[in-house]
Short mmCIF file of C-alpha atoms in Angstrom, two decimals:
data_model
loop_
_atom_site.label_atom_id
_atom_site.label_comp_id
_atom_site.label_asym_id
_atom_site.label_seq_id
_atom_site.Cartn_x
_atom_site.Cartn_y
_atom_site.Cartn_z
CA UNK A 1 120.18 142.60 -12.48
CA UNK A 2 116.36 142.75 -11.78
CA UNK A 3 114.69 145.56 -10.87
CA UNK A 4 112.75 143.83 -7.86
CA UNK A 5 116.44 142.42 -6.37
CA UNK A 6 117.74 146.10 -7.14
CA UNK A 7 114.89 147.81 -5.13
CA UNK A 8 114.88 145.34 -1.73
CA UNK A 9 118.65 144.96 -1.86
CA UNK A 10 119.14 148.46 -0.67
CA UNK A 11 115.49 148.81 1.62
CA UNK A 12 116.42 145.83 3.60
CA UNK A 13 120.41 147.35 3.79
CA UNK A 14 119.29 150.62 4.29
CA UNK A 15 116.30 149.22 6.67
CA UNK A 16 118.86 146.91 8.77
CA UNK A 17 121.38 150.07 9.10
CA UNK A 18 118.97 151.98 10.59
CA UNK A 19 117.33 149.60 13.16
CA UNK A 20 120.75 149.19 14.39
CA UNK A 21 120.86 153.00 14.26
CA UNK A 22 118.56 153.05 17.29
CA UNK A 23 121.28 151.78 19.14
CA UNK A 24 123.60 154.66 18.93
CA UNK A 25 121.14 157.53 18.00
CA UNK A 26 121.67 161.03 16.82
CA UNK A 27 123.68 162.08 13.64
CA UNK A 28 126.89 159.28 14.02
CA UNK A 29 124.15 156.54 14.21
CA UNK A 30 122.53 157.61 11.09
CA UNK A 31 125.50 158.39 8.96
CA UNK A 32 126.91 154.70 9.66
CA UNK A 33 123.18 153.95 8.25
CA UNK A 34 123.09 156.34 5.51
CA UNK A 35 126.37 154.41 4.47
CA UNK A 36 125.87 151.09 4.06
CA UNK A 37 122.17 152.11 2.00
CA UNK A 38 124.64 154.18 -0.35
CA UNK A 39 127.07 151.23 -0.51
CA UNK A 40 124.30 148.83 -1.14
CA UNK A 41 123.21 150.74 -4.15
CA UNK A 42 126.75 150.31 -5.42
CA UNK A 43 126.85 146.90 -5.40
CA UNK A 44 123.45 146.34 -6.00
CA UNK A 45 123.69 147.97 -9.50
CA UNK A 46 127.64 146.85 -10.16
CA UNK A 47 128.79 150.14 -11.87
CA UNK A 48 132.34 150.29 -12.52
CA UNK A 49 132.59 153.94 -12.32
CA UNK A 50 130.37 153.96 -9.41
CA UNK A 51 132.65 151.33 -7.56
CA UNK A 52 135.75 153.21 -8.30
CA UNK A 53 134.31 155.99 -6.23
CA UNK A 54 132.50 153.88 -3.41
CA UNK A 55 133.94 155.28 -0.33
CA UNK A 56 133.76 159.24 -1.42
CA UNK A 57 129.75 158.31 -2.61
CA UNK A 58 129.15 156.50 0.64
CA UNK A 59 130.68 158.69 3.17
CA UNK A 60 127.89 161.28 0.88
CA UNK A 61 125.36 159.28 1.69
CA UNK A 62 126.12 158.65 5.39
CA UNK A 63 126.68 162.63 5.60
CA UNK A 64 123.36 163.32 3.73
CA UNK A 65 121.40 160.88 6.29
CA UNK A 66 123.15 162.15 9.93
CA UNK A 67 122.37 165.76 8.71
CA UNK A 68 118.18 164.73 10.13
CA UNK A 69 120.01 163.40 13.37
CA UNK A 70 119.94 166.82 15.03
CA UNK A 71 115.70 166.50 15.07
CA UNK A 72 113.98 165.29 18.10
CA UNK A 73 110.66 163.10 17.35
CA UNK A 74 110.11 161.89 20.70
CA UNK A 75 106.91 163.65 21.59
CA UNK A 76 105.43 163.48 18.39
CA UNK A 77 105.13 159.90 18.27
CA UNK A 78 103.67 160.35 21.86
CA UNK A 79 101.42 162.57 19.59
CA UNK A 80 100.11 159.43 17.86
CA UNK A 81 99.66 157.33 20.79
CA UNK A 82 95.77 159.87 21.75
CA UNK A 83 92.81 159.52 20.72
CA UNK A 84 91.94 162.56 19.19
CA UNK A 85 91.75 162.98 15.63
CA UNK A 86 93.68 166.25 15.31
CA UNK A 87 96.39 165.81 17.45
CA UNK A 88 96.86 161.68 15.99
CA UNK A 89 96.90 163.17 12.40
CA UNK A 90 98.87 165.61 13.62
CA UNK A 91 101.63 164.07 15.02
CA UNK A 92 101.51 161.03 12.10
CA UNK A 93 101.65 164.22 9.38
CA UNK A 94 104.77 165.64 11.54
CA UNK A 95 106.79 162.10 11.45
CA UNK A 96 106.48 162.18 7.90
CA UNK A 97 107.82 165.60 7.15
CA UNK A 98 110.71 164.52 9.84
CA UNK A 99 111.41 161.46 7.73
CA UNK A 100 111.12 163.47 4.79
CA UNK A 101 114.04 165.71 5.23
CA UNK A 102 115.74 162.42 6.28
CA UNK A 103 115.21 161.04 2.95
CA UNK A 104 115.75 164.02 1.21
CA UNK A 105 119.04 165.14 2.51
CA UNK A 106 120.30 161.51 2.82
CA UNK A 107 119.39 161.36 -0.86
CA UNK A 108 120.31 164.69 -2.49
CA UNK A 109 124.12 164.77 -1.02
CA UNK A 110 124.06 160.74 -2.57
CA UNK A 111 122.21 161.43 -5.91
CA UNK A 112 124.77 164.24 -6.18
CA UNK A 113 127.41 162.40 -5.99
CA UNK A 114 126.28 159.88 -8.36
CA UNK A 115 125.52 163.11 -10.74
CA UNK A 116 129.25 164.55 -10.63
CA UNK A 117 130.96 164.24 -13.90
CA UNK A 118 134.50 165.21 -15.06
CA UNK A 119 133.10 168.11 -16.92
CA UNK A 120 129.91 169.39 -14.27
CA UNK A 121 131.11 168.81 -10.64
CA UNK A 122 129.18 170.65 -7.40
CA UNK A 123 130.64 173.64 -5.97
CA UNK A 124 130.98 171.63 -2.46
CA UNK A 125 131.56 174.66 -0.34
CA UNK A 126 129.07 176.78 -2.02
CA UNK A 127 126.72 174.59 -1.57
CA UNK A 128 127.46 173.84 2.09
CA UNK A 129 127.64 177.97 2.99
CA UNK A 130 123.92 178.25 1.37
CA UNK A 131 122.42 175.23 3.62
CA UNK A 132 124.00 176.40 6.80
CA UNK A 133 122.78 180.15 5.61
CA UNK A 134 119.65 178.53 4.84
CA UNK A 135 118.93 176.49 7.77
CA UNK A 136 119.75 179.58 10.44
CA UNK A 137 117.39 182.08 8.62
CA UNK A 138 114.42 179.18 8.37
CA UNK A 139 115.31 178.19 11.93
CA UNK A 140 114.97 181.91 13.40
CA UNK A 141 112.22 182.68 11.49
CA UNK A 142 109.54 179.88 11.98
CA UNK A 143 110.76 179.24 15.62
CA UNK A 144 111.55 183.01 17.00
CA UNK A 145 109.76 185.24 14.56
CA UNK A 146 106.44 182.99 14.12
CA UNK A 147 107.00 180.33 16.87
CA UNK A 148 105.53 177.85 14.30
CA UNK A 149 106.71 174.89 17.56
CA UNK A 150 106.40 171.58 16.51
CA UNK A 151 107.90 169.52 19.31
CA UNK A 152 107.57 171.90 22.02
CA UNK A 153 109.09 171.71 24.59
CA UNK A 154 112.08 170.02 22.89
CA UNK A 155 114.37 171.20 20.47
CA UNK A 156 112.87 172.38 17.13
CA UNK A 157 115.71 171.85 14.60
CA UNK A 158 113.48 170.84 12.07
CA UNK A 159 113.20 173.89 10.84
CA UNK A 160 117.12 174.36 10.56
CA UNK A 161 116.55 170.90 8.56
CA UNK A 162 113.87 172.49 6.43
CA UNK A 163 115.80 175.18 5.25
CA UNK A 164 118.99 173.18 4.60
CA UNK A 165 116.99 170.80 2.62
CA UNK A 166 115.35 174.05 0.85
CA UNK A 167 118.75 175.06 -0.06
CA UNK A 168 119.90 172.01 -1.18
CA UNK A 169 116.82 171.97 -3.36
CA UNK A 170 117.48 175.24 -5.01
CA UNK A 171 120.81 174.61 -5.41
CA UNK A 172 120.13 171.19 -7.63
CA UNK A 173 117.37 172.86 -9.57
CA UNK A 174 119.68 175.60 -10.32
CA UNK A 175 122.78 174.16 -11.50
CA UNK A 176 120.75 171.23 -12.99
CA UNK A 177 121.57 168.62 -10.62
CA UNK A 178 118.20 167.44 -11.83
CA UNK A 179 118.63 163.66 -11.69
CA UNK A 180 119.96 164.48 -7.54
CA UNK A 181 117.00 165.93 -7.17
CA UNK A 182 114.84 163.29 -8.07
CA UNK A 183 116.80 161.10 -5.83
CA UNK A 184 116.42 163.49 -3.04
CA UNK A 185 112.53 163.70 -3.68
CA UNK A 186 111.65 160.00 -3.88
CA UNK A 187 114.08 159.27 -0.99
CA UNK A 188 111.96 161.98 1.17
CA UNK A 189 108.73 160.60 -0.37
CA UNK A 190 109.83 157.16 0.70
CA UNK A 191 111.51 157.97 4.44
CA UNK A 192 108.47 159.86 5.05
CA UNK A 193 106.23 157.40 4.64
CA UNK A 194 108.25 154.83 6.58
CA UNK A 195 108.30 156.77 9.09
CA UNK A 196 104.73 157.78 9.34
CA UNK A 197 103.83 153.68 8.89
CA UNK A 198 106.22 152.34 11.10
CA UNK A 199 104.70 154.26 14.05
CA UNK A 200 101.41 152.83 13.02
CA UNK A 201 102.80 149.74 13.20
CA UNK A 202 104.45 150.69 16.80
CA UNK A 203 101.14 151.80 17.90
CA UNK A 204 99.47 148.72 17.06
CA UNK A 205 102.14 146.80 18.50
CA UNK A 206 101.91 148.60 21.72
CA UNK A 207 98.40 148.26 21.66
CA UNK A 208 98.03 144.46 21.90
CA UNK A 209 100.01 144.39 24.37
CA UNK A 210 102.93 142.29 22.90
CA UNK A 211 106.26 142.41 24.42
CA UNK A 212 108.85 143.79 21.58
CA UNK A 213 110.79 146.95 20.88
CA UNK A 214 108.36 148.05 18.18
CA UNK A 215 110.29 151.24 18.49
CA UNK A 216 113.25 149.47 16.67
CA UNK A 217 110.20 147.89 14.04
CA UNK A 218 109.01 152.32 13.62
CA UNK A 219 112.95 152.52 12.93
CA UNK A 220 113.62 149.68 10.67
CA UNK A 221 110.40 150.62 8.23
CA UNK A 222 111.85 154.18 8.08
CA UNK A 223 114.98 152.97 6.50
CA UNK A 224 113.40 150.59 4.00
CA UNK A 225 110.89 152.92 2.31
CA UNK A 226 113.67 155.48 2.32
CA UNK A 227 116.06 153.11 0.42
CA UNK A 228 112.99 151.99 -1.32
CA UNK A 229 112.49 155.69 -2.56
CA UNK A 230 116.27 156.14 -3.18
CA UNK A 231 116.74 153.00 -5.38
CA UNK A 232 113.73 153.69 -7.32
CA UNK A 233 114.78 157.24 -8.31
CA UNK A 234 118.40 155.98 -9.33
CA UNK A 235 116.60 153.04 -11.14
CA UNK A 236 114.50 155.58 -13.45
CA UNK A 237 117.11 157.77 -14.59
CA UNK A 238 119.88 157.54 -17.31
CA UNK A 239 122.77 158.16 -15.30
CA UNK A 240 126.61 159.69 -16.99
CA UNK A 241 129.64 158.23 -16.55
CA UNK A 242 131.21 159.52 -12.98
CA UNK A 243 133.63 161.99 -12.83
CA UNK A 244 137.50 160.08 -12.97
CA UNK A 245 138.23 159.09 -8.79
CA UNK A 246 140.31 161.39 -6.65
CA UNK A 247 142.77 159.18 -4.88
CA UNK A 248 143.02 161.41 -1.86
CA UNK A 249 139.29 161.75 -1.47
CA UNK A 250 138.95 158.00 -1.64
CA UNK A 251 141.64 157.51 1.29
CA UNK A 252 140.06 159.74 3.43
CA UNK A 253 136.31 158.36 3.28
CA UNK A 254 137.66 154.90 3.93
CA UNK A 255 139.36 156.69 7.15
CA UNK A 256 136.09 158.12 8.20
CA UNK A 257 133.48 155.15 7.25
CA UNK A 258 135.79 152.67 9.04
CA UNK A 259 138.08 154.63 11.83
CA UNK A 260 136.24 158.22 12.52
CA UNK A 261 132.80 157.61 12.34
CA UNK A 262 133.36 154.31 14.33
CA UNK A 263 135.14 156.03 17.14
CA UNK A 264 132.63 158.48 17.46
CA UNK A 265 130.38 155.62 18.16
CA UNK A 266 132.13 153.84 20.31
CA UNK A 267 132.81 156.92 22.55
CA UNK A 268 128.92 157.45 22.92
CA UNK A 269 127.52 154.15 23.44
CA UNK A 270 130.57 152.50 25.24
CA UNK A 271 130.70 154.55 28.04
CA UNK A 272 131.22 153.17 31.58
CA UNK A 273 128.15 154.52 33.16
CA UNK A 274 126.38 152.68 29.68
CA UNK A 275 128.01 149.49 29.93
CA UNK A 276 127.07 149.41 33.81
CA UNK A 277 123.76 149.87 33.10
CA UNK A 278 124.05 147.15 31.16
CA UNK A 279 125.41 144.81 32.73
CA UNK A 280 122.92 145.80 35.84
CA UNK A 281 120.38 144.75 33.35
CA UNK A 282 121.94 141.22 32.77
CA UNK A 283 122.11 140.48 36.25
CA UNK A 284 126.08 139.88 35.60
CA UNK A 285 127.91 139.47 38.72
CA UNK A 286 131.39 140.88 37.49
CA UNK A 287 130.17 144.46 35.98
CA UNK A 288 133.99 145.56 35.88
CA UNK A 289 135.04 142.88 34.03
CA UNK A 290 132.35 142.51 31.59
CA UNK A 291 132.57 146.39 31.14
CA UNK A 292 136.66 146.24 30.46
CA UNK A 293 135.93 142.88 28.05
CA UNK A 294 133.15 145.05 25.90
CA UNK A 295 135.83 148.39 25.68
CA UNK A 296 138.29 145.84 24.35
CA UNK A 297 136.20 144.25 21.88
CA UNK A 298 135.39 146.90 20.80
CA UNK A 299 138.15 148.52 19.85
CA UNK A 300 140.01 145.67 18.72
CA UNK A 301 136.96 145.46 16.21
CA UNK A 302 137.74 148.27 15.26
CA UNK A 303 141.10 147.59 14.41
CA UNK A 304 140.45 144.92 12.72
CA UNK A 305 138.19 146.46 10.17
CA UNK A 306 140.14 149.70 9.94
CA UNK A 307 143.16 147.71 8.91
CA UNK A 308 140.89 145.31 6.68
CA UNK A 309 139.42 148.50 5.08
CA UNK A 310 143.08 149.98 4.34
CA UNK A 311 144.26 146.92 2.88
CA UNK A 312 141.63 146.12 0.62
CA UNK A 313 141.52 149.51 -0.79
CA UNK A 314 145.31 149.38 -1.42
CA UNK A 315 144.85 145.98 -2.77
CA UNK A 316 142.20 146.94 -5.30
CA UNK A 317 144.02 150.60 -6.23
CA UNK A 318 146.88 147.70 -6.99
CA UNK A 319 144.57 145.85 -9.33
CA UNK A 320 144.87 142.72 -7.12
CA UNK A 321 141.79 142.44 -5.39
CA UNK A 322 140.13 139.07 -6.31
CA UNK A 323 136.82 139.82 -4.92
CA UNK A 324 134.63 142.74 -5.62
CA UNK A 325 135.68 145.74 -4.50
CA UNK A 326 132.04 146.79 -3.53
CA UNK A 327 130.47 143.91 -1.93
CA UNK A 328 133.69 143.79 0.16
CA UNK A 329 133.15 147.51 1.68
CA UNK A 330 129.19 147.06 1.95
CA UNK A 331 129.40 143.35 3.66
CA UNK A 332 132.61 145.07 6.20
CA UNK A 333 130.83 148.09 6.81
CA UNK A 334 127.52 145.69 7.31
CA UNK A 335 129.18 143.20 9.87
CA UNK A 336 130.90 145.94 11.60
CA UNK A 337 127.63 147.94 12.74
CA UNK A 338 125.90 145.15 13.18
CA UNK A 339 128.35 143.87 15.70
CA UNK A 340 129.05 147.04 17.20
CA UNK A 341 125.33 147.11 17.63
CA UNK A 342 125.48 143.42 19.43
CA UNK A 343 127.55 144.57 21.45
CA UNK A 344 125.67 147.66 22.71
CA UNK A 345 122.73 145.53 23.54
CA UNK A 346 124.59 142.35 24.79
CA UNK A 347 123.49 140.21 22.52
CA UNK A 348 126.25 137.92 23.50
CA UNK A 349 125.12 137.52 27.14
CA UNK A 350 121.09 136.91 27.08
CA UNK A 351 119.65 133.89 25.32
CA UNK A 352 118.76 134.09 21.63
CA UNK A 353 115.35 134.75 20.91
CA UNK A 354 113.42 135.89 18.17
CA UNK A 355 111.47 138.16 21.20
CA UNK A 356 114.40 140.57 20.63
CA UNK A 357 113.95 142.81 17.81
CA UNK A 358 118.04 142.40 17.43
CA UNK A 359 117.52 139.38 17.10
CA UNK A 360 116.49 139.45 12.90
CA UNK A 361 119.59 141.61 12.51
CA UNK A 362 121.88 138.79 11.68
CA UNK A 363 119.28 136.77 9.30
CA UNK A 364 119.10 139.91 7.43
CA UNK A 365 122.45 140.58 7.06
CA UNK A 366 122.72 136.79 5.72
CA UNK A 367 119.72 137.21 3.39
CA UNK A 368 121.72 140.29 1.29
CA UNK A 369 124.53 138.15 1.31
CA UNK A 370 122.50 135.18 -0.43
CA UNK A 371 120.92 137.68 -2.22
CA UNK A 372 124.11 139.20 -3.85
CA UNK A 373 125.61 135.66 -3.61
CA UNK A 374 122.92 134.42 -6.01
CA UNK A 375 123.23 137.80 -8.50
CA UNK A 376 126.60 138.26 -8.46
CA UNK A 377 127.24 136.86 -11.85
CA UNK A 378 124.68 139.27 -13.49
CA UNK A 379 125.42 141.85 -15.86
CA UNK A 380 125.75 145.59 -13.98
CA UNK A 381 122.17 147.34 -14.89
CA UNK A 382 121.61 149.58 -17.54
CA UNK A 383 118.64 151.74 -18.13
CA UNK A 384 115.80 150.32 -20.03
CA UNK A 385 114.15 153.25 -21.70
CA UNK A 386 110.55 152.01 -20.80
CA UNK A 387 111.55 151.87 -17.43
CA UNK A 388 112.86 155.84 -17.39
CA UNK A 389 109.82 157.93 -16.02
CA UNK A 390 109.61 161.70 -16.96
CA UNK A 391 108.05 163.76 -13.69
CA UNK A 392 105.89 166.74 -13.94
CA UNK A 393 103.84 168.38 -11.37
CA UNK A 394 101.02 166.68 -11.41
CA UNK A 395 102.54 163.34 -10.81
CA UNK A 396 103.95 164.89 -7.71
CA UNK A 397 100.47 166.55 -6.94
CA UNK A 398 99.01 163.03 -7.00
CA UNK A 399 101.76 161.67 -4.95
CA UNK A 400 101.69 163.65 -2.14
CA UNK A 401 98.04 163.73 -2.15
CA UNK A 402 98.37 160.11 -1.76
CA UNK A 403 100.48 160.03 1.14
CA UNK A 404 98.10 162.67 2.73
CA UNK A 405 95.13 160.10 2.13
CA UNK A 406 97.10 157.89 3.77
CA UNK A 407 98.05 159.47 6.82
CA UNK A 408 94.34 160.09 7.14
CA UNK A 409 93.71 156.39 6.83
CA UNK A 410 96.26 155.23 9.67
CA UNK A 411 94.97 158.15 11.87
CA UNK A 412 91.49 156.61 11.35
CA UNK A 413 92.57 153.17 12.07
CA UNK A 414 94.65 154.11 15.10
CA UNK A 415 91.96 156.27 17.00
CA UNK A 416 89.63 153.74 16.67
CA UNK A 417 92.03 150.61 17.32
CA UNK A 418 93.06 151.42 20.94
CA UNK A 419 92.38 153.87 23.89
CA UNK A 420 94.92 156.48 25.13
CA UNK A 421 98.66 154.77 25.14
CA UNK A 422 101.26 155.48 27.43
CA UNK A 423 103.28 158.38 26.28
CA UNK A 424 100.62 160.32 24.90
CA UNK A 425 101.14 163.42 24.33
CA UNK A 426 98.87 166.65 23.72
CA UNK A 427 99.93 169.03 20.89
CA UNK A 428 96.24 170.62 20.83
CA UNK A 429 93.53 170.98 23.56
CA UNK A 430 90.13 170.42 22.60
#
């Protein structure tokens, strides 16, 4: 495998998932994102140890990335849409922190995972107790012993974020988790970024005054420089052999990527008052029927997968699965949010157009598959020691000192590139 189809296999998967994460929102949305960029990994790099355990490592990922869900960023990217220096750099610096502790939950519960041997596994429970310990004490303390507000007046569980991520942090450093945490770090280095940049883009795009949800462009950039940051970390480090499968373990992640977390979904973003809306929207005549036709697709799609999910699994713990076992789960998992998020939007019922951001989910979706298509026949990668890197401080000193340049760069650009938005937002008075 290359390292250049290694790296944009899993930013556009990870990218795609979390476009159509706008659709649903919250944690469920981005834990059905955070799983397919974990699953993309595994097929992407075609480890058999790694595809033994794919449904365990990607219901890690998908809980590592919903973790950030609780955060609200809605004013600070109003924050970004002034003209005032401070509160525009502000409000771009705040987006990437949020994106950060995206990345670098999303990454550290995956890189762990991928880390677990049969002779050094994580205390699980341990490690869970110390981030919910650590997220209540950081939360109380910045918010209602310093009232260090970042999003006031909406809810400020970024800090609860910070200090689970802190925890987490520790916790890898100090059982020596240390190729997790460099998973955890480039994945935060990346999601921050992309989160940061795509509101610059959605600025821009607001300010020409082009009709598009640029909002779902801000989302999609997010989720490629986070898998873009997750890949490269995994691609840089020797990696052991995984610990040996637990059969159980396996069962019940296919359960949850293909039945739970689905259903949680569905319950959200099909409700009635939702799917009237909707169809409101569409100028359909029959609402009812069109809102008792979308229920039922939807959970006979459901169905459908669940049971396609089961038997595949069964199939390949039989040793008769003729396909690969990976690129099976990522393309189902794939096709299933993607049409779940169709069918959110009504896709089906409006005219294609490339006008709808939506509309590129599909050609994506078909590009990985020509992309794996055309690779499948490669080797699985193994490290190539020139291509290990070695961190130290001052790498990361330079790093983030880049990304701060940066941020300085787009604030500059977007102050000067427009007046005041809609939806700006004040954080500081002059």
């Amino acid at each position: 495998m290359t390292k250049k189809y290694l790296l944009l296999f899993t930013a556009f998967a990870l990218g795609l998932g979390w476009a159509i994460r706008g659709h649903f929102g919250h944690e469920w949305g981005a834990a059905w994102a955070g799983a397919m960029g974990a699953l993309a990994i595994i097929l992407a790099f075609g480890r058999p140890d790694w595809v033994r355990n794919a449904p365990t490592l990607a219901a890690l990922g998908g809980i590592g990335w919903a973790i950030g869900g609780i955060m609200s960023y809605g004013i600070v990217i109003g924050y970004c849409r002034g003209t005032d220096f401070l509160n525009v750099a502000y409000g771009y610096s705040m987006l990437a922190v949020i994106g950060g502790l995206y990345g670098f939950l999303g990454g550290g519960f995956f890189g762990l995972g991928l880390e677990s041997t049969d002779d050094k596994k994580p205390n699980w429970a341990a490690l869970i107790a110390q981030m919910v310990a650590g997220a209540y004490l950081t939360w109380g303390f910045l918010i209602y012993q310093l009232e260090w507000f970042m999003t006031p007046p909406r809810s400020e569980l970024w800090a609860a974020c910070l200090g689970a991520a802190a925890a987490l942090a520790w916790y890898l450093y100090r059982e020596g988790f240390h190729r997790a945490l460099r998973v955890a770090a480039y994945a935060a280095l990346g999601a921050g970024f992309g989160f940061a940049f795509g509101n610059f883009i959605q600025t821009l795009g607001a300010a020409s005054g082009l009709s598009y949800n640029w909002w779902n462009v801000m989302e999609f950039t997010l989720g490629f420089c986070g898998g873009l940051g997750m890949a490269y970390a995994i691609l840089t480090s020797r990696w052991p052999e995984q610990a040996k499968p637990v059969n159980g373990a396996n069962w019940f992640a296919i359960l949850f990527l293909f039945l739970i977390l689905p259903f949680i979904n569905f319950t959200a973003a099909f409700e009635v008052e939702k799917l009237a809306k909707l169809a409101e929207n569409l100028s359909l005549e029959n609402a009812s029927r069109f809102i008792s036709n979308q229920r039922m697709i939807g959970g006979i799609t459901m169905l459908l997968f669940i049971s396609a999910a089961l038997l595949g699994w069964r199939q390949y713990q039989r040793q008769a699965f003729k396909l690969s076992m990976a690129s099976f789960l990522f393309f189902s998992i794939a096709s299933y949010y993607t049409l779940f998020g169709y069918l959110v939007k009504g896709f089906f019922f409006r005219p294609y157009s490339l006008t709808y951001s939506d509309s590129l989910y599909l050609p994506i979706l078909l590009l990985l598959g020509g992309w794996w298509w055309w690779n499948r026949k490669q080797a699985a990668w193994t490290p190539d020691e020139k291509g290990l890197v070695s961190e130290s401080w001052n790498r990361w000193g330079l790093l983030i000192a880049v990304l701060l340049l940066l941020i300085l760069v787009i604030t500059t650009i977007s102050i000067h590139a427009h007046g005041e938005l809609g939806g700006a937002q004040i954080r500081f008075q002059k």
